[in-house]
Short mmCIF file of C-alpha atoms and ligand atoms in Angstrom, two decimals:
data_model
loop_
_atom_site.label_atom_id
_atom_site.label_comp_id
_atom_site.label_asym_id
_atom_site.label_seq_id
_atom_site.Cartn_x
_atom_site.Cartn_y
_atom_site.Cartn_z
CA MET A 1 -0.28 0.56 0.02
CA ASP A 2 0.81 3.38 -0.35
CA GLU A 3 3.00 5.06 2.26
CA THR A 4 1.17 8.07 1.77
CA ARG A 5 -2.19 7.12 1.72
CA ARG A 6 -4.35 7.78 5.10
CA VAL A 7 -6.76 4.67 5.82
CA ALA A 8 -8.77 6.67 9.03
CA GLY A 9 -10.65 3.05 11.01
CA ILE A 10 -14.15 4.39 11.79
CA LEU A 11 -14.63 2.13 15.33
CA LEU A 12 -18.64 2.46 16.30
CA CYS A 13 -18.79 2.31 20.24
CA ALA A 14 -21.73 4.36 20.75
CA GLY A 15 -24.33 1.68 20.24
CA SER A 16 -26.63 1.29 23.01
CA ALA A 17 -26.22 -1.78 25.20
CA GLN A 18 -28.77 -1.73 26.91
CA ARG A 19 -30.47 -4.36 24.42
CA MET A 20 -28.35 -7.06 26.57
CA GLY A 21 -28.16 -5.64 30.32
CA PHE A 22 -24.68 -4.62 30.46
CA ASP A 23 -22.99 -3.39 27.82
CA LYS A 24 -21.31 -5.14 25.19
CA LEU A 25 -18.44 -3.30 23.60
CA GLN A 26 -16.75 -3.36 27.44
CA THR A 27 -17.64 -6.63 29.16
CA PRO A 28 -13.65 -8.78 28.24
CA LEU A 29 -13.99 -11.84 26.08
CA ALA A 30 -11.18 -13.93 27.19
CA GLY A 31 -9.52 -11.11 28.86
CA LYS A 32 -10.26 -8.96 25.70
CA THR A 33 -12.87 -6.77 25.18
CA ALA A 34 -14.97 -6.22 21.93
CA ILE A 35 -13.84 -2.71 21.44
CA GLN A 36 -10.63 -3.72 22.14
CA ARG A 37 -10.20 -6.62 19.44
CA SER A 38 -11.91 -4.71 16.52
CA MET A 39 -8.69 -2.23 17.13
CA GLU A 40 -6.73 -4.86 17.18
CA ALA A 41 -8.34 -5.86 13.76
CA LEU A 42 -8.04 -2.87 12.18
CA VAL A 43 -4.57 -2.63 12.61
CA ALA A 44 -2.94 -5.51 11.46
CA GLY A 45 -5.95 -5.50 8.96
CA GLY A 46 -4.19 -1.44 7.44
CA VAL A 47 -5.74 1.43 8.96
CA THR A 48 -2.84 4.40 9.77
CA ASP A 49 -4.70 6.10 12.03
CA LEU A 50 -8.07 5.07 14.05
CA VAL A 51 -11.55 7.78 14.79
CA PHE A 52 -13.65 6.15 17.68
CA ALA A 53 -17.46 7.11 17.67
CA VAL A 54 -18.08 6.53 21.87
CA ASN A 55 -21.25 7.36 24.13
CA ASP A 56 -21.49 8.81 27.50
CA GLY A 57 -20.83 4.66 28.32
CA THR A 58 -17.96 3.47 26.30
CA ARG A 59 -16.03 7.60 26.04
CA ALA A 60 -14.40 6.81 30.31
CA PHE A 61 -13.06 2.86 28.02
CA VAL A 62 -11.69 4.32 25.49
CA GLU A 63 -10.42 6.99 26.84
CA GLN A 64 -7.51 4.51 28.35
CA LEU A 65 -7.47 2.18 25.75
CA ARG A 66 -4.32 1.84 24.71
CA CYS A 67 -3.69 3.01 21.45
CA PRO A 68 -0.81 2.13 18.45
CA LEU A 69 -2.27 5.13 16.14
CA PRO A 70 -2.75 8.43 15.82
CA ARG A 71 -6.78 8.36 17.46
CA ARG A 72 -9.68 10.55 17.42
CA ILE A 73 -11.79 10.02 19.89
CA VAL A 74 -15.62 12.10 18.78
CA ARG A 75 -18.89 12.13 20.66
CA GLY A 76 -21.67 9.28 18.44
CA GLY A 77 -24.63 10.43 17.69
CA ASP A 78 -28.43 8.65 18.23
CA THR A 79 -28.44 7.11 15.20
CA ARG A 80 -25.34 4.93 13.73
CA GLN A 81 -25.48 7.57 10.87
CA GLN A 82 -25.43 10.52 13.13
CA SER A 83 -22.16 8.73 14.49
CA VAL A 84 -20.26 8.02 11.80
CA GLN A 85 -21.22 11.40 10.21
CA ASN A 86 -19.74 13.09 13.41
CA ALA A 87 -16.80 10.68 13.09
CA LEU A 88 -16.10 10.90 9.83
CA ARG A 89 -16.16 14.64 9.91
CA ALA A 90 -13.64 14.44 12.50
CA ALA A 91 -11.05 11.87 9.97
CA ASP A 92 -8.42 13.23 7.30
CA CYS A 93 -8.02 10.41 5.45
CA HIS A 94 -7.91 8.93 1.87
CA ILE A 95 -9.66 5.48 2.71
CA ALA A 96 -12.01 5.58 5.62
CA VAL A 97 -13.10 2.27 6.81
CA ILE A 98 -16.32 1.55 8.96
CA HIS A 99 -16.56 -0.75 11.82
CA ASP A 100 -19.35 -1.87 14.05
CA ALA A 101 -17.03 -2.08 17.05
CA ALA A 102 -19.51 -5.07 18.07
CA ARG A 103 -18.24 -7.02 14.93
CA CYS A 104 -15.24 -7.91 16.95
CA PHE A 105 -14.39 -11.10 14.76
CA VAL A 106 -13.51 -9.57 11.87
CA SER A 107 -10.62 -10.92 10.41
CA PRO A 108 -7.12 -8.41 9.29
CA GLN A 109 -7.16 -10.26 6.37
CA ILE A 110 -10.86 -8.84 5.81
CA VAL A 111 -9.98 -6.17 7.18
CA ARG A 112 -7.14 -5.82 4.39
CA ARG A 113 -9.29 -6.75 1.36
CA SER A 114 -11.54 -4.35 2.10
CA ILE A 115 -9.65 -1.39 2.16
CA GLU A 116 -7.40 -2.78 -1.68
CA SER A 117 -10.93 -3.17 -2.97
CA ALA A 118 -11.72 0.72 -1.63
CA ILE A 119 -7.83 1.54 -3.18
CA ARG A 120 -9.08 -0.48 -6.33
CA TYR A 121 -13.09 -0.35 -7.00
CA GLY A 122 -13.91 3.00 -5.40
CA SER A 123 -15.36 0.51 -2.29
CA GLY A 124 -14.94 -2.52 -0.44
CA VAL A 125 -18.46 -3.58 1.77
CA VAL A 126 -18.25 -6.33 3.46
CA ALA A 127 -20.74 -9.03 3.19
CA LEU A 128 -21.57 -12.49 2.16
CA PRO A 129 -23.18 -14.58 0.45
CA VAL A 130 -27.20 -16.13 1.44
CA THR A 131 -26.73 -19.91 1.52
CA ASP A 132 -30.29 -20.93 3.78
CA THR A 133 -33.33 -20.60 1.36
CA VAL A 134 -35.35 -17.70 2.27
CA LEU A 135 -39.03 -17.70 2.42
CA ARG A 136 -41.43 -14.17 2.36
CA GLN A 137 -44.35 -14.81 3.96
CA ASP A 138 -47.26 -11.90 3.29
CA GLU A 139 -49.91 -10.23 5.68
CA ALA A 140 -52.60 -13.30 4.40
CA GLY A 141 -50.12 -16.26 5.47
CA GLY A 142 -49.05 -16.66 1.78
CA VAL A 143 -45.50 -18.32 1.22
CA ALA A 144 -43.00 -18.34 -1.54
CA VAL A 145 -40.17 -18.83 -2.11
CA VAL A 146 -36.90 -15.77 -2.78
CA PRO A 147 -34.53 -16.80 -4.73
CA ARG A 148 -31.08 -16.45 -3.02
CA GLU A 149 -28.53 -15.64 -5.95
CA HIS A 150 -28.62 -12.07 -5.18
CA LEU A 151 -29.28 -11.92 -1.71
CA TYR A 152 -26.29 -10.55 0.34
CA ARG A 153 -26.43 -10.31 4.47
CA MET A 154 -24.05 -6.62 4.97
CA GLN A 155 -21.35 -6.99 7.48
CA THR A 156 -18.79 -4.52 8.41
CA PRO A 157 -15.94 -2.82 7.81
CA GLN A 158 -18.10 -1.55 4.86
CA THR A 159 -15.18 0.88 3.01
CA PHE A 160 -14.61 3.91 0.66
CA ARG A 161 -12.55 6.88 -0.89
CA TYR A 162 -13.63 9.29 1.75
CA GLU A 163 -14.94 11.73 -0.57
CA GLU A 164 -17.44 9.45 -2.38
CA ILE A 165 -18.55 8.49 1.58
CA LEU A 166 -18.25 11.99 3.15
CA ARG A 167 -20.59 12.98 -0.44
CA SER A 168 -22.88 9.92 0.64
CA TYR A 169 -23.66 11.46 4.05
CA ALA A 170 -23.56 15.21 2.91
CA LEU A 171 -26.84 13.85 0.91
CA ALA A 172 -28.38 11.32 3.37
CA ASP A 173 -31.86 11.51 5.40
CA GLY A 174 -33.55 9.68 7.04
CA SER A 175 -31.67 7.04 9.17
CA ALA A 176 -29.86 4.17 7.57
CA THR A 177 -28.36 1.01 9.27
CA ASP A 178 -25.97 0.80 6.39
CA ASP A 179 -23.15 2.22 4.78
CA CYS A 180 -23.47 0.98 1.60
CA SER A 181 -27.54 2.39 1.51
CA LEU A 182 -26.45 5.89 1.30
CA TYR A 183 -23.21 5.06 -1.11
CA ILE A 184 -25.85 3.38 -3.17
CA ALA A 185 -28.20 5.79 -3.03
CA ALA A 186 -26.31 8.39 -3.35
CA GLY A 187 -25.67 6.59 -7.27
CA TYR A 188 -22.55 5.05 -6.69
CA THR A 189 -22.38 0.76 -7.41
CA PRO A 190 -20.48 -0.99 -4.14
CA ARG A 191 -17.94 -3.77 -4.83
CA PHE A 192 -18.30 -6.43 -1.95
CA VAL A 193 -15.28 -8.25 0.05
CA GLU A 194 -16.22 -11.49 0.63
CA GLY A 195 -17.34 -12.26 4.91
CA ALA A 196 -16.63 -15.20 6.96
CA GLU A 197 -19.83 -16.47 9.06
CA ASP A 198 -16.91 -15.66 12.18
CA ASN A 199 -18.04 -11.95 11.80
CA PHE A 200 -20.67 -12.21 13.34
CA LYS A 201 -22.08 -9.11 15.35
CA LEU A 202 -22.22 -9.72 19.59
CA THR A 203 -25.89 -8.65 20.10
CA THR A 204 -27.95 -11.14 22.14
CA PRO A 205 -26.80 -13.99 25.00
CA ALA A 206 -26.16 -16.91 22.28
CA ASP A 207 -24.03 -15.03 20.66
CA PHE A 208 -21.75 -14.62 23.50
CA ALA A 209 -21.83 -18.11 23.95
CA ARG A 210 -20.34 -18.22 20.20
CA ALA A 211 -18.27 -16.61 21.32
CA GLU A 212 -16.89 -18.05 24.18
CA ARG A 213 -16.44 -21.18 21.48
CA LEU A 214 -14.72 -19.13 19.33
CA LEU A 215 -12.00 -17.93 22.20
CA THR A 216 -11.73 -21.58 23.57
CA ARG A 217 -7.94 -22.91 23.62
CA TYR A 218 -6.88 -26.54 24.59
CA GLY A 219 -3.90 -28.14 26.47
CA THR A 220 -2.27 -31.70 27.65
CA GLY A 221 -0.70 -32.30 31.20
CA PHE A 222 1.14 -35.85 31.97
CA ASP A 223 2.82 -36.71 34.81
CA THR A 224 4.59 -39.38 36.55
CA HIS A 225 5.60 -40.21 39.80
CA ARG A 226 7.09 -43.40 41.67
CA LEU A 227 5.71 -45.54 44.38
CA VAL A 228 7.46 -46.55 47.31
CA GLU A 229 6.64 -47.16 50.65
CA GLY A 230 6.10 -45.07 53.76
CA ARG A 231 4.83 -42.26 51.67
CA ARG A 232 0.17 -41.73 51.57
CA LEU A 233 -1.71 -42.18 48.04
CA ILE A 234 -3.00 -38.86 46.46
CA LEU A 235 -4.33 -38.21 43.68
CA GLY A 236 -6.91 -35.40 42.83
CA GLY A 237 -6.84 -34.66 46.19
CA VAL A 238 -8.15 -37.63 47.60
CA GLU A 239 -6.27 -39.83 49.55
CA LEU A 240 -6.90 -43.31 48.62
CA PRO A 241 -5.75 -46.65 51.84
CA PHE A 242 -3.38 -48.27 49.86
CA GLU A 243 0.15 -49.78 50.97
CA LYS A 244 2.22 -47.80 48.90
CA GLY A 245 1.80 -43.30 48.28
CA LEU A 246 3.56 -41.71 45.66
CA LEU A 247 6.82 -39.74 46.02
CA GLY A 248 7.50 -36.31 45.30
CA HIS A 249 8.76 -32.90 46.69
CA SER A 250 5.71 -31.80 47.15
CA ASP A 251 2.42 -34.06 47.93
CA ALA A 252 2.52 -35.83 44.24
CA ASP A 253 -0.61 -36.09 43.50
CA VAL A 254 -0.19 -36.74 40.01
CA LEU A 255 -4.09 -36.73 38.59
CA THR A 256 -3.39 -32.86 39.81
CA HIS A 257 -0.12 -32.14 38.39
CA ALA A 258 -1.59 -33.22 35.15
CA ILE A 259 -4.72 -30.97 35.15
CA MET A 260 -2.05 -28.46 36.33
CA ASP A 261 -0.22 -28.12 33.43
CA ALA A 262 -3.34 -28.45 31.05
CA LEU A 263 -4.52 -25.83 32.43
CA LEU A 264 -1.66 -24.55 31.73
CA GLY A 265 -0.69 -25.00 28.76
CA ALA A 266 -4.00 -23.51 27.33
CA GLY A 267 -4.53 -20.45 28.79
CA SER A 268 0.36 -20.59 27.17
CA LEU A 269 1.20 -20.16 29.95
CA PRO A 270 4.28 -21.95 31.45
CA ASP A 271 4.26 -25.10 33.15
CA ILE A 272 4.41 -26.24 36.79
CA GLY A 273 7.75 -26.94 37.14
CA HIS A 274 8.40 -23.62 35.97
CA LEU A 275 5.45 -21.96 38.48
CA PHE A 276 6.75 -24.83 41.28
CA PRO A 277 10.32 -25.22 41.47
CA ASP A 278 11.21 -28.81 42.54
CA SER A 279 14.31 -26.66 44.47
CA ASP A 280 12.07 -24.87 45.63
CA PRO A 281 10.73 -25.25 49.83
CA ALA A 282 8.29 -23.78 50.26
CA TYR A 283 6.78 -26.09 48.04
CA ALA A 284 7.96 -29.48 50.34
CA GLY A 285 4.85 -31.70 50.72
CA ALA A 286 2.44 -28.99 48.77
CA ASP A 287 -0.97 -29.85 48.75
CA SER A 288 -1.32 -29.96 45.18
CA LEU A 289 -5.36 -29.06 45.48
CA VAL A 290 -3.65 -25.51 47.25
CA LEU A 291 -1.42 -25.27 43.71
CA LEU A 292 -4.32 -25.87 41.20
CA GLY A 293 -5.96 -22.96 43.24
CA ARG A 294 -2.97 -20.95 42.45
CA VAL A 295 -2.92 -21.90 39.02
CA VAL A 296 -6.66 -21.19 38.14
CA ASP A 297 -5.55 -17.59 39.54
CA ALA A 298 -2.62 -17.42 37.17
CA LEU A 299 -5.43 -18.01 34.46
CA ALA A 300 -7.39 -15.53 36.40
CA GLU A 301 -4.74 -12.63 35.69
CA LYS A 302 -5.09 -13.56 32.13
CA GLY A 303 -8.39 -12.75 32.03
CA LEU A 304 -9.11 -16.69 31.02
CA ARG A 305 -10.51 -19.44 33.34
CA PRO A 306 -12.03 -23.61 33.15
CA ALA A 307 -14.60 -24.50 30.43
CA HIS A 308 -13.80 -28.94 30.81
CA VAL A 309 -11.10 -31.25 31.93
CA SER A 310 -10.96 -34.97 31.12
CA ALA A 311 -8.34 -37.09 32.34
CA GLU A 312 -7.81 -40.21 33.75
CA ILE A 313 -5.11 -42.20 35.85
CA ILE A 314 -3.36 -44.97 34.35
CA ALA A 315 -1.75 -47.14 37.80
CA GLN A 316 -2.47 -51.23 37.98
CA ARG A 317 -3.28 -51.16 41.64
CA PRO A 318 -5.37 -49.88 44.08
CA LYS A 319 -8.60 -49.69 42.33
CA MET A 320 -9.31 -46.26 41.58
CA ALA A 321 -13.22 -46.38 40.36
CA PRO A 322 -14.94 -46.46 43.47
CA HIS A 323 -12.52 -43.52 44.29
CA LEU A 324 -12.98 -41.08 41.52
CA PRO A 325 -16.61 -38.86 42.43
CA ALA A 326 -14.75 -38.39 45.41
CA MET A 327 -11.97 -36.73 43.14
CA ARG A 328 -14.56 -35.30 40.80
CA GLU A 329 -15.99 -33.37 43.70
CA ARG A 330 -12.80 -31.51 45.09
CA LEU A 331 -11.65 -30.43 41.49
CA SER A 332 -14.45 -29.53 41.40
CA SER A 333 -14.15 -27.16 43.68
CA VAL A 334 -10.66 -25.60 42.92
CA LEU A 335 -11.36 -24.83 39.51
CA GLY A 336 -15.23 -23.13 39.91
CA LEU A 337 -16.47 -25.94 37.39
CA PRO A 338 -20.03 -28.32 37.76
CA ALA A 339 -18.77 -31.86 38.30
CA SER A 340 -20.41 -32.35 34.87
CA GLU A 341 -17.81 -30.26 33.52
CA ILE A 342 -14.96 -32.96 35.10
CA ALA A 343 -14.60 -35.96 32.99
CA LEU A 344 -12.09 -38.74 34.91
CA SER A 345 -11.48 -42.64 34.33
CA ALA A 346 -8.80 -44.62 35.40
CA THR A 347 -7.23 -47.62 33.32
CA THR A 348 -4.42 -50.50 33.87
CA THR A 349 -1.90 -51.65 31.43
CA GLU A 350 -2.06 -55.10 32.01
CA GLY A 351 0.73 -55.21 34.17
CA MET A 352 2.64 -54.20 31.42
CA ASN A 353 5.25 -50.83 31.97
CA ASP A 354 6.18 -49.57 34.50
CA GLU A 355 2.75 -48.41 36.48
CA GLY A 356 1.88 -52.24 35.18
CA ARG A 357 4.17 -53.79 37.22
CA GLY A 358 3.78 -50.84 40.11
CA LEU A 359 6.19 -48.68 40.34
CA CYS A 360 4.60 -45.53 39.93
CA ILE A 361 1.22 -43.73 38.92
CA SER A 362 0.55 -41.99 35.89
CA ALA A 363 -2.37 -39.17 34.87
CA GLN A 364 -2.54 -37.47 31.32
CA ALA A 365 -4.99 -34.23 30.73
CA ILE A 366 -6.69 -32.59 28.45
CA ALA A 367 -8.06 -28.70 29.76
CA SER A 368 -10.00 -26.63 27.65
CA VAL A 369 -9.72 -22.81 28.88
CA PHE A 370 -12.10 -19.51 28.27
MG1 MG B 401 4.69 -34.29 39.56
#
């Protein structure tokens, strides 16, 4: 792209949030708000300046937001159209990238394609072809099929040459729900850029559930400890009656250790050896459930929380099945997860391997965090 070309990202953060009962734009999703996520996508997609259209509810948040580019903050209007108009007036650019902050899963690639299209053709309006069958019901109850071939669902960003969109807004009357409609009314023909299903607008609680699924991350963990005489056997925070126990610096709870590493992996955090080193006397004989609680805290600091844990104990003896419900109960209270989201199982190795010969007990786990 031309170095001297100014591309202003206009981020609409002024929509009323009342429909959700809380501010959807300022609620952290895995540690980042919709406003931050949208801003980062615009920046990564190639804008050179930012204009935030805010309301009284979002102004303070946007003012303290760390922004890597020159930015202006303008007052949004009562309608989307007024907000865009105010932002356009404040923008000093060749290309205007108008984006709803609530579409916070837009990819930088889509932003970039819409900018390139606007440079070349005057506009780059992100839209998706309709793939579902569409029916229209009239007032009398009659139903007709609407041919879907030429139907599009509009998304954002909607990107335009600045002069053209400014002129479209100057000619506008009434209140349009998107910029493209005004652009067409002003006599221009928009050029579409293909959007994505993930580029949805956070509007309803179901959208937040969808956002959680998109942001879920996974990790795996594995641990082994030696079985010796004279130690207690603790698994999942539960002491099992057995003639041997696991050897280790802490209480050697392999199951909890494997789960901790899985959670840390899902959160892209350093592993337990790094967090709770063997060399640190503070962890001698440590209750691993307390350490697990610290892992949950470390995730919370990143805006993450456990979503699901599945773990398997590998041991020849003792029989694990009778103890699994108690382990699940204890893990559930520390993880802050319902027991239904903690799956525990156990297997022998049929007398083979070190587990099978009773030399050790191992555990493996997979965890997801949101
Ligand atoms: Mg261990």
